[in-house]
Short mmCIF file of C-alpha atoms and ligand atoms in Angstrom, two decimals:
data_model
loop_
_atom_site.label_atom_id
_atom_site.label_comp_id
_atom_site.label_asym_id
_atom_site.label_seq_id
_atom_site.Cartn_x
_atom_site.Cartn_y
_atom_site.Cartn_z
CA VAL A 1 -14.51 -6.34 -24.79
CA THR A 2 -11.18 -7.53 -23.38
CA GLU A 3 -8.89 -5.03 -24.32
CA PRO A 4 -8.90 -1.35 -22.94
CA ASN A 5 -9.77 1.27 -25.17
CA PRO A 6 -6.58 4.01 -24.72
CA GLN A 7 -8.74 6.72 -26.66
CA ALA A 8 -11.32 6.81 -24.23
CA GLN A 9 -11.82 9.90 -22.19
CA TYR A 10 -12.55 7.71 -18.39
CA VAL A 11 -12.02 5.13 -16.42
CA LEU A 12 -13.80 3.14 -13.69
CA GLY A 13 -11.55 2.33 -10.47
CA VAL A 14 -12.65 -0.65 -8.13
CA ASP A 15 -11.41 -0.71 -4.64
CA ILE A 16 -12.48 -3.35 -2.57
CA GLY A 17 -11.56 -3.61 0.89
CA GLY A 18 -12.55 -5.39 3.81
CA THR A 19 -14.09 -2.83 5.65
CA LYS A 20 -15.10 -0.85 2.54
CA LEU A 21 -15.77 -0.60 -1.25
CA SER A 22 -15.42 2.03 -3.47
CA THR A 23 -15.65 3.02 -6.84
CA VAL A 24 -14.69 6.06 -8.64
CA LEU A 25 -14.93 7.79 -12.34
CA ALA A 26 -11.76 9.65 -13.34
CA THR A 27 -10.42 11.00 -16.47
CA ARG A 28 -7.40 9.07 -18.17
CA ALA A 29 -5.10 12.11 -16.50
CA GLY A 30 -6.31 10.85 -13.06
CA ASP A 31 -9.01 13.48 -12.13
CA ILE A 32 -10.98 11.74 -9.72
CA VAL A 33 -14.70 12.83 -11.15
CA HIS A 34 -17.41 10.83 -9.33
CA LYS A 35 -16.51 8.56 -6.03
CA VAL A 36 -18.85 6.36 -4.40
CA ARG A 37 -18.51 4.66 -1.11
CA ARG A 38 -20.12 1.93 0.82
CA PRO A 39 -19.30 -0.48 3.30
CA THR A 40 -18.03 -4.11 2.57
CA ASP A 41 -20.38 -5.79 4.71
CA ALA A 42 -17.70 -8.75 4.47
CA ASN A 43 -20.42 -11.03 6.96
CA LEU A 44 -23.33 -10.84 3.74
CA GLY A 45 -20.51 -12.96 2.22
CA PRO A 46 -19.67 -12.17 -2.19
CA ALA A 47 -22.47 -12.42 -3.73
CA SER A 48 -24.04 -9.40 -2.01
CA GLY A 49 -20.56 -7.44 -1.85
CA VAL A 50 -20.40 -7.70 -5.61
CA ALA A 51 -23.69 -6.98 -6.17
CA ARG A 52 -23.50 -3.79 -4.32
CA LEU A 53 -20.09 -3.15 -6.22
CA ILE A 54 -22.28 -3.50 -9.51
CA GLU A 55 -24.92 -1.03 -7.80
CA MET A 56 -22.19 1.15 -6.78
CA LEU A 57 -20.87 1.35 -10.15
CA HIS A 58 -23.82 1.90 -12.06
CA GLU A 59 -24.08 4.84 -9.39
CA THR A 60 -21.45 6.26 -10.53
CA ILE A 61 -21.46 6.16 -14.13
CA ARG A 62 -24.74 7.88 -13.73
CA ALA A 63 -23.33 10.85 -11.68
CA HIS A 64 -21.86 11.98 -14.39
CA GLY A 65 -25.41 12.60 -16.25
CA GLU A 66 -26.99 10.97 -19.23
CA ASP A 67 -24.61 12.01 -21.57
CA LEU A 68 -21.81 9.78 -20.44
CA ASP A 69 -22.00 6.65 -23.07
CA HIS A 70 -19.85 3.49 -21.95
CA GLY A 71 -17.70 4.01 -25.25
CA GLN A 72 -16.37 7.06 -23.41
CA ILE A 73 -15.24 4.69 -20.60
CA GLY A 74 -11.92 2.82 -21.23
CA GLY A 75 -12.06 0.10 -18.76
CA ILE A 76 -12.46 -0.56 -15.38
CA GLY A 77 -9.43 -1.25 -12.82
CA VAL A 78 -9.92 -3.05 -9.59
CA ALA A 79 -7.80 -3.41 -6.54
CA CYS A 80 -8.07 -6.30 -3.99
CA GLY A 81 -5.59 -7.81 -1.66
CA SER A 82 -4.06 -11.00 -2.20
CA PRO A 83 -4.32 -13.78 -2.49
CA MET A 84 -5.29 -13.77 -6.00
CA ASP A 85 -4.90 -15.10 -9.49
CA ALA A 86 -4.48 -11.84 -11.34
CA GLU A 87 -3.91 -13.00 -14.59
CA ARG A 88 -6.99 -14.33 -14.62
CA GLY A 89 -9.01 -11.99 -12.72
CA VAL A 90 -10.11 -14.06 -9.61
CA ILE A 91 -10.31 -12.77 -6.20
CA LEU A 92 -8.96 -15.80 -3.75
CA GLY A 93 -10.59 -14.75 -0.13
CA PRO A 94 -8.06 -12.28 0.98
CA PRO A 95 -7.04 -12.37 4.80
CA ASN A 96 -9.66 -9.29 5.56
CA LEU A 97 -12.45 -11.25 2.82
CA PRO A 98 -11.87 -14.95 3.43
CA SER A 99 -15.11 -15.51 2.20
CA TRP A 100 -14.41 -14.25 -1.43
CA ASN A 101 -12.91 -17.25 -2.62
CA PRO A 102 -13.17 -17.65 -5.48
CA VAL A 103 -14.71 -14.60 -6.75
CA PRO A 104 -14.18 -14.28 -10.65
CA ILE A 105 -14.33 -10.16 -10.56
CA VAL A 106 -13.24 -10.05 -14.15
CA GLU A 107 -15.54 -12.00 -15.51
CA ILE A 108 -18.49 -10.77 -13.39
CA LEU A 109 -17.75 -6.99 -14.23
CA GLU A 110 -16.88 -7.80 -18.03
CA ARG A 111 -19.88 -9.30 -18.54
CA GLU A 112 -22.13 -6.86 -16.71
CA PHE A 113 -20.56 -3.64 -18.18
CA GLY A 114 -18.84 -4.88 -21.20
CA LEU A 115 -15.69 -2.88 -20.43
CA ALA A 116 -12.35 -4.71 -20.17
CA THR A 117 -11.41 -5.28 -16.40
CA ARG A 118 -8.33 -6.17 -14.94
CA LEU A 119 -7.18 -7.04 -11.28
CA GLU A 120 -4.28 -6.28 -9.22
CA ASN A 121 -2.93 -6.89 -5.88
CA ASP A 122 -3.69 -3.63 -3.44
CA ALA A 123 0.21 -3.15 -3.00
CA ASN A 124 1.21 -3.58 -6.57
CA ALA A 125 -1.55 -1.17 -7.35
CA GLY A 126 -0.56 1.16 -5.15
CA ALA A 127 3.23 1.07 -7.08
CA LEU A 128 1.76 1.86 -9.80
CA ALA A 129 -0.41 4.36 -8.70
CA GLU A 130 3.00 6.37 -6.94
CA TRP A 131 4.37 5.46 -10.52
CA LEU A 132 1.67 7.15 -12.75
CA PHE A 133 0.50 10.01 -10.55
CA GLY A 134 2.70 10.16 -7.23
CA ALA A 135 6.42 10.26 -6.08
CA GLY A 136 7.29 7.92 -9.15
CA ARG A 137 5.71 10.15 -12.45
CA GLY A 138 8.08 10.33 -15.09
CA ARG A 139 10.71 7.31 -13.53
CA ARG A 140 10.85 3.85 -14.65
CA HIS A 141 12.13 2.52 -11.71
CA VAL A 142 10.18 2.81 -8.66
CA VAL A 143 9.89 0.60 -5.56
CA TYR A 144 6.27 1.28 -3.40
CA LEU A 145 5.75 0.08 0.25
CA THR A 146 3.24 0.80 2.44
CA MET A 147 3.83 0.62 6.10
CA GLY A 148 0.32 0.17 7.65
CA THR A 149 -1.64 -2.98 9.16
CA GLY A 150 0.87 -4.81 6.89
CA ILE A 151 3.64 -4.08 5.21
CA GLY A 152 2.83 -4.42 1.37
CA GLY A 153 5.57 -4.27 -1.75
CA GLY A 154 5.48 -3.42 -5.56
CA LEU A 155 7.99 -3.09 -7.57
CA VAL A 156 7.92 -0.86 -11.47
CA LEU A 157 11.02 -1.97 -13.41
CA ASP A 158 11.94 -0.74 -16.70
CA GLY A 159 8.66 1.03 -16.55
CA ARG A 160 6.27 -1.37 -16.12
CA LEU A 161 5.00 -3.88 -13.21
CA TYR A 162 7.19 -6.57 -11.96
CA ARG A 163 5.32 -9.64 -11.29
CA GLY A 164 7.70 -12.47 -11.08
CA ALA A 165 6.91 -16.14 -11.79
CA ASN A 166 3.52 -16.47 -10.46
CA GLY A 167 2.26 -12.88 -9.69
CA ASN A 168 4.31 -12.74 -5.72
CA ALA A 169 6.83 -10.54 -6.58
CA GLY A 170 7.75 -7.05 -4.53
CA GLU A 171 6.86 -8.91 -1.19
CA ILE A 172 9.43 -6.79 0.72
CA GLY A 173 7.71 -7.16 3.97
CA HIS A 174 8.36 -10.55 4.05
CA MET A 175 12.11 -10.50 4.19
CA ARG A 176 13.91 -11.47 6.72
CA VAL A 177 16.19 -8.19 8.64
CA VAL A 178 17.28 -10.67 11.65
CA ASP A 179 19.81 -13.44 11.01
CA ARG A 180 17.89 -15.80 12.73
CA GLY A 181 14.82 -16.16 15.01
CA GLY A 182 13.24 -13.12 15.17
CA PRO A 183 9.15 -12.55 16.19
CA LEU A 184 6.44 -14.66 14.49
CA CYS A 185 5.29 -12.87 11.44
CA GLY A 186 1.34 -13.42 10.16
CA CYS A 187 2.74 -15.01 7.18
CA GLY A 188 4.52 -18.01 9.13
CA LYS A 189 7.57 -16.85 9.13
CA HIS A 190 9.85 -15.52 11.43
CA GLY A 191 11.78 -12.35 11.73
CA CYS A 192 10.21 -10.70 8.72
CA LEU A 193 10.30 -6.91 8.35
CA GLU A 194 6.57 -6.77 8.72
CA ALA A 195 6.91 -8.77 12.48
CA PHE A 196 9.22 -5.61 13.21
CA CYS A 197 7.46 -2.69 11.15
CA SER A 198 4.08 -2.87 10.71
CA GLY A 199 1.79 -0.72 12.48
CA PRO A 200 0.99 -3.26 15.16
CA SER A 201 4.67 -4.99 15.28
CA ILE A 202 5.91 -1.21 16.07
CA ALA A 203 3.07 -1.34 19.17
CA ARG A 204 3.80 -4.60 20.26
CA ARG A 205 7.37 -3.61 20.73
CA THR A 206 6.75 -0.45 22.34
CA ARG A 207 4.48 -1.96 24.88
CA LYS A 208 6.79 -5.08 25.43
CA ALA A 209 9.92 -2.60 26.18
CA LEU A 210 7.74 -0.41 28.40
CA ALA A 211 6.50 -3.15 30.23
CA GLY A 212 9.82 -3.73 30.70
CA GLU A 213 10.63 -0.01 32.06
CA PRO A 214 7.68 0.34 34.47
CA ASP A 215 7.43 4.01 35.74
CA SER A 216 11.39 4.93 34.75
CA HIS A 217 12.78 7.98 33.46
CA ALA A 218 13.17 6.00 30.07
CA ALA A 219 9.97 7.11 28.67
CA PRO A 220 8.31 9.69 30.96
CA HIS A 221 6.12 11.42 28.06
CA MET A 222 4.68 8.14 27.04
CA TRP A 223 4.11 6.74 30.79
CA ALA A 224 2.31 9.94 30.80
CA GLN A 225 0.02 9.51 27.85
CA ILE A 226 -0.56 6.09 29.25
CA ARG A 227 -1.48 7.27 32.63
CA GLU A 228 -3.97 10.21 31.11
CA ALA A 229 -5.19 9.41 27.71
CA LEU A 230 -4.89 6.06 27.69
CA CYS A 231 -6.29 5.46 31.67
CA GLY A 232 -2.95 3.35 32.16
CA ASP A 233 -3.70 0.62 29.57
CA LEU A 234 -0.64 -0.46 28.06
CA GLU A 235 -2.37 -2.95 25.46
CA GLN A 236 -3.97 0.54 23.96
CA VAL A 237 -0.34 1.59 23.11
CA THR A 238 0.18 2.41 19.42
CA ALA A 239 2.92 3.23 16.94
CA GLU A 240 1.30 7.20 16.84
CA HIS A 241 2.36 7.16 20.94
CA LEU A 242 5.54 5.66 20.06
CA PHE A 243 6.17 8.52 17.50
CA ASP A 244 4.57 10.88 19.61
CA GLY A 245 6.80 9.84 22.71
CA ALA A 246 10.63 10.31 20.42
CA ARG A 247 9.29 13.52 18.95
CA ALA A 248 8.75 14.73 22.85
CA GLY A 249 12.61 12.98 23.31
CA ASP A 250 11.71 10.35 25.36
CA PRO A 251 15.18 8.06 25.09
CA LEU A 252 12.99 4.69 25.05
CA ALA A 253 10.66 6.08 22.30
CA LEU A 254 13.88 7.44 20.57
CA ARG A 255 15.90 3.61 20.74
CA LEU A 256 12.62 1.76 19.43
CA VAL A 257 12.04 4.44 16.31
CA ASP A 258 15.87 4.14 15.22
CA GLU A 259 15.58 0.08 15.50
CA THR A 260 12.04 0.53 13.51
CA ALA A 261 14.32 2.36 10.94
CA HIS A 262 17.32 0.03 11.12
CA TYR A 263 14.74 -2.66 10.38
CA MET A 264 13.44 -0.69 7.40
CA GLY A 265 17.04 0.65 6.47
CA ILE A 266 18.14 -2.66 6.02
CA ALA A 267 15.25 -4.26 3.90
CA LEU A 268 15.73 -1.27 2.01
CA ALA A 269 19.34 -1.87 0.84
CA ASN A 270 19.17 -5.01 0.03
CA VAL A 271 15.86 -3.94 -2.10
CA ILE A 272 18.50 -1.35 -3.95
CA GLN A 273 21.36 -3.88 -3.96
CA ALA A 274 18.99 -5.78 -5.91
CA PHE A 275 16.76 -3.32 -7.83
CA ASN A 276 18.77 -0.47 -8.09
CA PRO A 277 15.39 1.79 -7.92
CA GLU A 278 15.46 5.82 -8.65
CA VAL A 279 12.86 6.42 -6.25
CA ILE A 280 11.56 4.36 -2.94
CA VAL A 281 8.23 5.76 -1.94
CA LEU A 282 6.83 4.91 1.59
CA GLY A 283 3.17 5.14 2.23
CA THR A 284 1.18 5.15 6.11
CA ILE A 285 3.37 5.45 9.15
CA ALA A 286 6.05 7.12 6.84
CA THR A 287 3.80 9.27 5.25
CA ALA A 288 2.70 10.21 8.87
CA GLN A 289 6.15 10.75 10.32
CA GLY A 290 8.12 12.12 7.28
CA ASP A 291 11.49 12.89 7.82
CA PHE A 292 11.35 12.46 11.52
CA PHE A 293 11.61 8.88 10.45
CA LEU A 294 12.41 8.34 6.97
CA ASP A 295 16.21 10.97 7.93
CA ARG A 296 16.55 7.77 10.32
CA VAL A 297 16.02 5.38 7.34
CA ARG A 298 18.00 7.05 4.76
CA ARG A 299 21.32 7.10 7.36
CA VAL A 300 20.80 3.01 7.55
CA VAL A 301 20.60 2.98 3.70
CA ARG A 302 23.75 4.95 3.08
CA ASP A 303 25.56 2.51 5.23
CA GLU A 304 24.32 -0.29 3.97
CA THR A 305 24.59 0.29 0.20
CA TRP A 306 27.05 1.15 -2.28
CA PRO A 307 27.08 4.99 -3.20
CA LEU A 308 26.77 4.00 -6.54
CA MET A 309 23.26 3.16 -5.81
CA SER A 310 22.77 5.01 -2.39
CA GLU A 311 23.42 7.99 -4.04
CA ILE A 312 20.80 8.10 -6.89
CA VAL A 313 18.04 6.53 -4.75
CA GLU A 314 15.53 9.23 -3.33
CA ILE A 315 13.39 7.53 -0.36
CA VAL A 316 10.04 9.75 0.03
CA PRO A 317 6.80 9.80 1.81
CA SER A 318 4.00 8.65 -0.41
CA PRO A 319 2.83 12.13 -1.85
CA LEU A 320 -0.85 10.57 -2.41
CA GLY A 321 -1.24 9.71 1.03
CA SER A 322 -4.93 8.32 2.07
CA ARG A 323 -5.99 8.91 -1.66
CA VAL A 324 -3.42 6.08 -3.14
CA GLY A 325 -6.62 3.88 -3.17
CA ASP A 326 -8.26 5.83 -5.68
CA TYR A 327 -5.31 5.95 -7.86
CA ALA A 328 -4.44 2.97 -7.40
CA ALA A 329 -7.61 1.36 -8.77
CA ILE A 330 -7.45 3.12 -12.08
CA SER A 331 -4.00 2.95 -12.51
CA VAL A 332 -4.65 -0.73 -12.75
CA LEU A 333 -6.22 -0.21 -16.25
CA LEU A 334 -4.13 2.82 -16.86
CA GLN A 335 -1.06 0.86 -16.64
CA GLU A 336 -1.80 -0.46 -20.13
CA THR A 337 -2.08 2.76 -22.18
CA TYR A 338 0.53 4.60 -20.09
CA LYS A 339 3.17 1.82 -20.95
CA GLU A 340 3.81 3.43 -24.17
CA ALA A 341 3.88 7.03 -23.46
CA SER A 342 6.34 6.47 -20.51
CA CYS A 343 9.11 4.44 -22.41
ZN1 ZN B 1 6.14 -12.66 6.92
#
């Protein structure tokens, strides 16, 4: 079986992460019917992980009862971190699963279950999820950006996922946002958006700023937290502490939040100038902080893009939030059957 069955009532989704694996059975309309979660146990290697995944999929199907046969399942969507060869369906050792290299997951699952299987990187899959089930529903031009450990991105343009020449389009986190220099990014470049605005980058910038302002009036709330909750340990400061400080009115925290919004706004302005999207959906930190952060981003975007484009684009937090992984996996498969319906 190589083509998904668009008439089938159900689909399966697989989310492969560095710490956990999850499998879901969902209806075509996106109702998650059953979900199974297990640790990835990355140290046990890919053979053990894949075996567990197969077991989990069987369990997910069985959970629905004896009456569910494979004919009622349209296929399997798999979301995993890059690098990968999505077209050939091969995982190529993402940073959180370096030993999974190579793992021809599509071939393995198609052989085991006799169901059409598709693979996509998790940022692209997240963009598909927002397009089909989240803030991008009913739109044709959707940009999606995570704002967690890293900054992943995906583009749905003209009602389909835009992959680029060799599957690397949408890496908005690695756009340069300062004219030269800037902090070193995990990708090896300097001055990437991710090096300023990922969770760890925000925490690092906050620690650096605090170290330069010990006990001053610049950040009374944050210093109080560091003394009490963190027992004086500056190393434990996170992005969340920064936003708490800013909400409490710390001048230093507010300056750093404004700076974070500035870099994010510059990157989004460039994305808007290039792609003229209808909606930009931001996950993780942006979802947690909502308008307190996004209003600042929106102001930068308004100043940095043509009104023609900034007036029509909505910049919104992800309504799927932590459920995005489940929807992402099934959307990898469902994108094909929805393509016609949405155009
Ligand atoms: Zn980078």
